[in-house]
Coordinates of C-alpha atoms in Angstrom, one line a residue:
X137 CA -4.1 -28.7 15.6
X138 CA -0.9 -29.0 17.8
X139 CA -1.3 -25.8 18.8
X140 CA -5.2 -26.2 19.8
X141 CA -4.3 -29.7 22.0
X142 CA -1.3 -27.7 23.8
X143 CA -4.0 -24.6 24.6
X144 CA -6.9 -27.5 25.7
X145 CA -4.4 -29.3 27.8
X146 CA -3.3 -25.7 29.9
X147 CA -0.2 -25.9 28.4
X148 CA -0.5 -22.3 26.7
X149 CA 3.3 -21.4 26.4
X150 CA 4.0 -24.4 24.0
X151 CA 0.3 -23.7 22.5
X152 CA 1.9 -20.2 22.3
X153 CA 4.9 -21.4 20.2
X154 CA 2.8 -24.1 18.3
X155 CA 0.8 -21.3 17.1
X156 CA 3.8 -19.1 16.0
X157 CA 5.5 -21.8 14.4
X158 CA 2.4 -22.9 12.1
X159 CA 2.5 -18.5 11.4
X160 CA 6.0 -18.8 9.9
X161 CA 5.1 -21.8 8.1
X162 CA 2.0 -20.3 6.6
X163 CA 4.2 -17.3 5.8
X164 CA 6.6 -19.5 3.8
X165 CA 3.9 -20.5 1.9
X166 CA 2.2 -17.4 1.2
X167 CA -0.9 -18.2 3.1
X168 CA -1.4 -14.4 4.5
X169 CA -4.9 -14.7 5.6
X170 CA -3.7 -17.8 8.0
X171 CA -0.5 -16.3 8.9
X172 CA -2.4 -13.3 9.9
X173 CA -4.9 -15.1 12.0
X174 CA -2.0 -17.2 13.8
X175 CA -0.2 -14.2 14.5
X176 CA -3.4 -12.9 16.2
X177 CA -4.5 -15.9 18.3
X178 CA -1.0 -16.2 19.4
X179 CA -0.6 -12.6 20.5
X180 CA -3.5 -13.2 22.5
X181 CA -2.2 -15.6 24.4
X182 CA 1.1 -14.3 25.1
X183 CA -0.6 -11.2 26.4
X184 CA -2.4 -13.5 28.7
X185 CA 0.9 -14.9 29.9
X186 CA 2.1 -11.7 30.6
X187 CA 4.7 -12.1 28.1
X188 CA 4.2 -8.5 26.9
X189 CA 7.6 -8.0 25.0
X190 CA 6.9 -11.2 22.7
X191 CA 3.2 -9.6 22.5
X192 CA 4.6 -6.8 21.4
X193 CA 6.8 -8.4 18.5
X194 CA 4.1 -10.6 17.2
X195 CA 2.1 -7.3 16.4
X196 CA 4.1 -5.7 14.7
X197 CA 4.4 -8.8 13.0
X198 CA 1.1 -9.0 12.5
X199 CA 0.5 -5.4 11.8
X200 CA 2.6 -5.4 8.2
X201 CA 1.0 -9.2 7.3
X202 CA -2.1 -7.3 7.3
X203 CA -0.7 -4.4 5.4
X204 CA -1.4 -6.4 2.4
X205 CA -4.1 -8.8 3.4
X206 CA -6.0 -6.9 6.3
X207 CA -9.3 -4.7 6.8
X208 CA -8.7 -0.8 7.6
X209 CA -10.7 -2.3 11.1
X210 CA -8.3 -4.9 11.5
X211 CA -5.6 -2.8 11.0
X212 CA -7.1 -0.1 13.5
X213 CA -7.5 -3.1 16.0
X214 CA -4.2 -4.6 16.0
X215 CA -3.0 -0.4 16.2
X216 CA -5.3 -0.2 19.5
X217 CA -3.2 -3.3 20.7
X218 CA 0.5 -2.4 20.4
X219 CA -0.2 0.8 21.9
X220 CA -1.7 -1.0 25.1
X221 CA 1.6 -3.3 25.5
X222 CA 4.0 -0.2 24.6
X223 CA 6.5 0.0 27.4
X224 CA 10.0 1.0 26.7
X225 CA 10.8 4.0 24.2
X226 CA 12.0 2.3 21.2
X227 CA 8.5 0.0 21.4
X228 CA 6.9 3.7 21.6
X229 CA 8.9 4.7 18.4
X230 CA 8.0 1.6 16.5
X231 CA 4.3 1.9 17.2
X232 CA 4.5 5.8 15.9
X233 CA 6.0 4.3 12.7
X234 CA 3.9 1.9 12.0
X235 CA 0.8 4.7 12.7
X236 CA 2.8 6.6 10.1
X237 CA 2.5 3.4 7.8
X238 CA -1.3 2.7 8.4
X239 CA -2.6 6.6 7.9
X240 CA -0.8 6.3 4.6
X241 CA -2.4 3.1 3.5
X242 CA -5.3 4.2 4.3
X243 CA -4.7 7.7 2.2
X244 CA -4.6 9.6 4.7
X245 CA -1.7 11.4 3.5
X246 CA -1.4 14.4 5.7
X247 CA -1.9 13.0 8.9
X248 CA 0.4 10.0 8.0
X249 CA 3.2 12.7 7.9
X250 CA 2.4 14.6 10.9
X251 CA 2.5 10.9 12.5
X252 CA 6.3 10.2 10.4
X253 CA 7.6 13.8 11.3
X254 CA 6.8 12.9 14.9
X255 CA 8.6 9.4 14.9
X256 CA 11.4 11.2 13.5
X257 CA 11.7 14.0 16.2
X258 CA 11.5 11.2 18.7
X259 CA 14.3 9.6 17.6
X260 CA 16.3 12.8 17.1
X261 CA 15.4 14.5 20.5
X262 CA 16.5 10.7 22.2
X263 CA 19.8 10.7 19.9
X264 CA 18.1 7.1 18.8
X265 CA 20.2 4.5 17.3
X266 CA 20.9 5.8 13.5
X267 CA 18.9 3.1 11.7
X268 CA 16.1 3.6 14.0
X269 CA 16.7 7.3 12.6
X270 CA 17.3 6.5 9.4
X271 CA 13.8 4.3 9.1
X272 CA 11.6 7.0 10.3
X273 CA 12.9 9.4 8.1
X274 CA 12.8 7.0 5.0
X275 CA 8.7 6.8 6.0
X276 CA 8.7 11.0 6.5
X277 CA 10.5 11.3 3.0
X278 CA 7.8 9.2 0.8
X279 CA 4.7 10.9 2.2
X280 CA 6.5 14.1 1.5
X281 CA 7.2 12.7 -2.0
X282 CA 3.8 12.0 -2.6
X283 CA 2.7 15.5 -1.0
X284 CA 4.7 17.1 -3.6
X285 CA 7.1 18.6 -0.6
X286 CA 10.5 17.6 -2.8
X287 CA 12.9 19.4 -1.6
X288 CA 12.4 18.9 2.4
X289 CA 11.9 14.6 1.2
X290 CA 14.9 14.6 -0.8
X291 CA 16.9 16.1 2.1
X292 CA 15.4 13.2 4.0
X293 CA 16.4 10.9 1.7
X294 CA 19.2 12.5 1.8
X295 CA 20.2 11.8 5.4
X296 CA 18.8 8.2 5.3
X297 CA 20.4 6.9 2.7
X298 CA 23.7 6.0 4.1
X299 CA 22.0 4.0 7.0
X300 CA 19.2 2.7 5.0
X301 CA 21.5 1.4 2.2
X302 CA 23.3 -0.9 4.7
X303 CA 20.7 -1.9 7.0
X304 CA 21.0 -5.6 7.8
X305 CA 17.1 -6.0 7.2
X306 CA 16.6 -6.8 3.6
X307 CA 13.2 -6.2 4.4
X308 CA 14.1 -1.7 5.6
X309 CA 16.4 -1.9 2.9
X310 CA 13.8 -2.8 -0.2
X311 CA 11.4 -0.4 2.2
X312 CA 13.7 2.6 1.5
X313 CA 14.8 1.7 -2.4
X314 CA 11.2 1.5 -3.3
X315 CA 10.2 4.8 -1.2
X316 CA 13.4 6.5 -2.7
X317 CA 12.1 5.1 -6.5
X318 CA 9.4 6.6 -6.5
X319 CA 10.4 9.9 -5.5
X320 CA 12.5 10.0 -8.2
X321 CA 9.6 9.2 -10.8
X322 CA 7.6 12.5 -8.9
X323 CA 10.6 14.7 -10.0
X324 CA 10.7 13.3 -13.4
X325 CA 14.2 10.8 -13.4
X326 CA 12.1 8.2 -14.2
X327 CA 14.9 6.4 -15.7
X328 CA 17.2 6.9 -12.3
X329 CA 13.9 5.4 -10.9
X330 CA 13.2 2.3 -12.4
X331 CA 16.9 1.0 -11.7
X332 CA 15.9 1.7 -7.7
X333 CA 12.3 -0.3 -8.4
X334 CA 14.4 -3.1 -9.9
X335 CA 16.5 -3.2 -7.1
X336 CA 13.8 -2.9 -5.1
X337 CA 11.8 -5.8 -6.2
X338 CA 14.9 -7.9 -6.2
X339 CA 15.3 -7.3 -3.0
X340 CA 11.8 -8.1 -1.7
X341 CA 11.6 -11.4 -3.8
X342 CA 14.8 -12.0 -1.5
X343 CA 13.0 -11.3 1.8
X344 CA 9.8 -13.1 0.3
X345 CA 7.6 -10.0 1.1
X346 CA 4.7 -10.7 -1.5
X347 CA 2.7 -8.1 -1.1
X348 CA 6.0 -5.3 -0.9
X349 CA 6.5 -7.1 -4.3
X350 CA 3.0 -6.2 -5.8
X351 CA 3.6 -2.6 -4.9
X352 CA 6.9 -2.3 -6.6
X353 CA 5.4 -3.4 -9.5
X354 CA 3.0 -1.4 -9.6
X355 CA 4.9 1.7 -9.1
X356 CA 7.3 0.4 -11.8
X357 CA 4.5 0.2 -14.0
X358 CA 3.7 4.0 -13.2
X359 CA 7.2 4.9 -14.1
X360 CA 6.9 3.5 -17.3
X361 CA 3.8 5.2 -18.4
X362 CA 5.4 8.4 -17.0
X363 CA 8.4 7.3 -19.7
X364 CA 5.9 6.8 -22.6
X365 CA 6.0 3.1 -22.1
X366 CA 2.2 2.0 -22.0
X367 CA 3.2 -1.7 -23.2
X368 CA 5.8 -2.5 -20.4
X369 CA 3.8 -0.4 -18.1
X370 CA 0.9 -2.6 -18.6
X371 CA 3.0 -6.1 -18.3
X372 CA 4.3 -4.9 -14.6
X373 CA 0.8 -3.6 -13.4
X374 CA -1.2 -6.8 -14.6
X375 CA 1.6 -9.0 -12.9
X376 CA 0.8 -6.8 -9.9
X377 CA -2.9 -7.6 -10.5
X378 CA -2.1 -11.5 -11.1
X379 CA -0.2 -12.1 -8.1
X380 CA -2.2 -10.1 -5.6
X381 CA -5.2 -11.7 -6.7
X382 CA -3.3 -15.2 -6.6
X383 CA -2.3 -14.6 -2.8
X384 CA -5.7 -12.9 -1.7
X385 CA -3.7 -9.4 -1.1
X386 CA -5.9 -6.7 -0.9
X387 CA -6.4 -4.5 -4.4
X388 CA -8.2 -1.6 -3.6
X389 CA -5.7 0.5 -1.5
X390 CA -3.4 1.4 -4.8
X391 CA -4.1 2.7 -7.9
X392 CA -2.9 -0.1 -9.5
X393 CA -5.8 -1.0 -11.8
X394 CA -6.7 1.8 -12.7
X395 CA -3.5 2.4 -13.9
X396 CA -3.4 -0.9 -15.9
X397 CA -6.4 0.2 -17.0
X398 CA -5.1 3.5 -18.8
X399 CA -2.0 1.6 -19.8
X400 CA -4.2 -0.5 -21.7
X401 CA -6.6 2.0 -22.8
X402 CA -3.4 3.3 -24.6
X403 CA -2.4 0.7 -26.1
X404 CA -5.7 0.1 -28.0
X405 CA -7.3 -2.9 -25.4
X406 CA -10.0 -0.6 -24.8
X407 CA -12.4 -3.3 -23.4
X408 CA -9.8 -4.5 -21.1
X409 CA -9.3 -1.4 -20.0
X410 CA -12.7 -1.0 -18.8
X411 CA -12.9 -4.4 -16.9
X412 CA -9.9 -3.0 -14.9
X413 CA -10.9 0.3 -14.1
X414 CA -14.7 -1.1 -13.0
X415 CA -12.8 -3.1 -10.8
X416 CA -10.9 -0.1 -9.3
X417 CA -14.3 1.8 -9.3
X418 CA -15.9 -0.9 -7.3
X419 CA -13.1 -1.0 -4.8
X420 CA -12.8 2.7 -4.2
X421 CA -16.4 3.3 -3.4
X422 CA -15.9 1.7 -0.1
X423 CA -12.3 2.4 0.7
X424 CA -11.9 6.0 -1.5
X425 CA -15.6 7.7 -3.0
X426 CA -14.1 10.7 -3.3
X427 CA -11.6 9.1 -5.7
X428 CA -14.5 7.5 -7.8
X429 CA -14.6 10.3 -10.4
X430 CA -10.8 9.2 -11.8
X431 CA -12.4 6.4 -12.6
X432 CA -15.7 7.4 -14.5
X433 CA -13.1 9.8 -16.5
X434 CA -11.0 6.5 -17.6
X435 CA -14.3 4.6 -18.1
X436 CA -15.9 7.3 -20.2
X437 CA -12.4 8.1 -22.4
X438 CA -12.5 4.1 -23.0
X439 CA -16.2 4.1 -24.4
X440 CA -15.7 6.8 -26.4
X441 CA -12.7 4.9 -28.1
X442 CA -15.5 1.8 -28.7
X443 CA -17.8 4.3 -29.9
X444 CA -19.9 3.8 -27.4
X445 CA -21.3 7.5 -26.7
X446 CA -24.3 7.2 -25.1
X447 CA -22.4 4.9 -22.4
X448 CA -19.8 7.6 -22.2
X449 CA -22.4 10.1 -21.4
X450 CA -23.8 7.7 -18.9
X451 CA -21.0 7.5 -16.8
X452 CA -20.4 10.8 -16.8
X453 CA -23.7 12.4 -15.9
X454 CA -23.1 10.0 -12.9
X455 CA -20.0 11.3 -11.7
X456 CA -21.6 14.9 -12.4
X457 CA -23.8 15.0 -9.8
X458 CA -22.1 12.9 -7.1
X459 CA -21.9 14.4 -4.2
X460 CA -18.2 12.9 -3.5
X461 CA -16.9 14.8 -6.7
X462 CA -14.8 18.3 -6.3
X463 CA -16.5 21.6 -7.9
X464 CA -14.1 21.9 -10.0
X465 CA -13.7 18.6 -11.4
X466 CA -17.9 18.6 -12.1
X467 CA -17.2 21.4 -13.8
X468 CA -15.5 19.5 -16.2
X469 CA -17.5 16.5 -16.1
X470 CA -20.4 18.6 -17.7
X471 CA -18.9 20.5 -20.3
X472 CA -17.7 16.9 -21.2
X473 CA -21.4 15.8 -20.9
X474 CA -22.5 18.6 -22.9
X475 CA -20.4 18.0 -25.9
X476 CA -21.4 14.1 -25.4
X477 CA -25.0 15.5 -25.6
X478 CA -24.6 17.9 -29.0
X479 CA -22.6 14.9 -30.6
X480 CA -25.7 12.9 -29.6
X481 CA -28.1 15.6 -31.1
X482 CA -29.7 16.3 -27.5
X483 CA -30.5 19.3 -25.9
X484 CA -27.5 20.6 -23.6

């Protein structure tokens, strides 16, 4: 309200800084949706002020609130707008990061690190500052992780670590630990691991970074079922689930639930299970399809554990003819089906 009688009065440069005052305040309470929308209006304005530095801060600002609460169009959007107020080079680097970021949230994994390899040759060819170094590579190094490229990420790793584990940002700091964490659960040292997703989350709690939180969690949860650990695997994953849900952060982007959802599949919670992975399901089909058919394979496993073939067969002559589902994969689907089908005493 302050900030709308500054703006009504032609007084937009304290309307500017009512507006980002009221952000941080809705921040500290872990109101995201209304942080996010503060941060907007009031990047608006300062662009209409020709303020095109502080325009520039607020969306990047903006740009990692909505990281965990925003649309893939809002997230293109705000994208579109820091490239338009890009001026100097290290505003050009941070924009090229945070492309990196958003093509990997959006799992879009290989052009995500062509974006990450090109913020890092920027800042080498420049001979950037070596935090601004160390950050891009940190982003390069988990999307090569996830890509199964080890050895070139842990080299990365390798030559960000001794920047990234001082960086005065708590914020880069938990970034790298987590990134680091889990590329030590894709080798296998998923013991090495979850000490760095500890730290990790310690470190966002610190910097109050909610959503960062929820995907530590979640990944912590993956390292335990990678250890054998369904039970603790499924306590981290449905506090993931709890507290995004509690704080409106968006769900579908992870794998989260269906994770929880095999966790507790193997741990004999078969129902719950399936309320979980329908959820992920439902998520996917707008944000992933072709990811869909993990799901129906979860959902069918857990009805086959209730005895419930005739669901189980259901689900799976579904994902059999989707048109989103890999050859190979189908392929499986229906010798699946068929043995579903002879159990059922129907013709295969």
């Amino acid at each position: 309200r302050v900030a709308q009688h500054w703006l009504d009065a032609g007084e937009r440069e304290r309307g500017a800084e009512a507006l980002l005052t009221a952000a941080k305040e809705a921040g500290q309470l872990l109101r995201l949706r209304e942080q996010a929308e503060l941060l907007e209006r009031a990047a608006g304005v300062l662009r209409a002020l020709g303020e095109r530095r502080r325009c520039f801060e607020v969306l990047l600002q903006l740009q990692q609130v909505l990281s965990g609460v925003g649309s893939v169009e809002q997230r293109h959007r705000v994208f579109d707008d820091l490239l338009s107020v890009v001026d100097t080079p290290e505003e050009r680097h941070a924009a090229m990061i945070e492309r990196a970021i958003g093509l990997f949230n959006l799992g879009r994994w290989s052009e995500g690190l062509e974006a990450a390899r090109a913020a890092v040759n920027d800042a080498v060819s420049r001979e950037a500052p070596a935090l601004m170094t160390a950050e891009a590579r940190t982003r390069l190094a988990g999307g090569l992780s996830v890509l199964g490229q080890t050895a070139e990420a842990e080299q990365q790793f390798s030559l960000a670590r001794p920047a990234m584990s001082a960086h005065p940002d708590l914020h880069e700091r938990a970034v790298f630990m987590a990134e680091f964490a889990s590329f030590l659960d894709n080798i296998g040292r998923n013991r090495e691991a979850r000490i760095e997703h500890q730290a990790a989350l310690d470190a966002a709690r610190l910097c109050n970074d909610m959503s960062m939180r929820c995907d530590i969690l979640a990944n912590l949860g993956v390292s335990y079922m990678d250890s054998g650990l369904p039970r603790l695997a499924a306590q981290a994953l449905e506090d993931s689930v709890r507290t995004r849900r509690l704080h409106e952060l968006n769900l579908g982007g992870g794998t989260a639930l269906l994770t929880l959802g095999q966790a507790l599949r193997a741990i004999g919670e078969y129902s719950a299970s399936i309320v979980h992975t329908e959820a992920q399901r439902t998520s996917w089909m707008e944000e992933r399809p072709s990811f869909v058919c993990m799901c129906d394979y979860s959902l069918a496993t857990s009805y086959l554990h209730l005895g419930q073939l005739a669901r189980a067969q259901q689900v799976i002559r579904a994902a059999a003819v989707s048109p989103e589902i890999a050859a190979g994969v189908r392929a499986k689907f229906l010798v699946v089906h068929a043995r579903l089908a002879d159990a059922l005493g129907q013709p295969t």
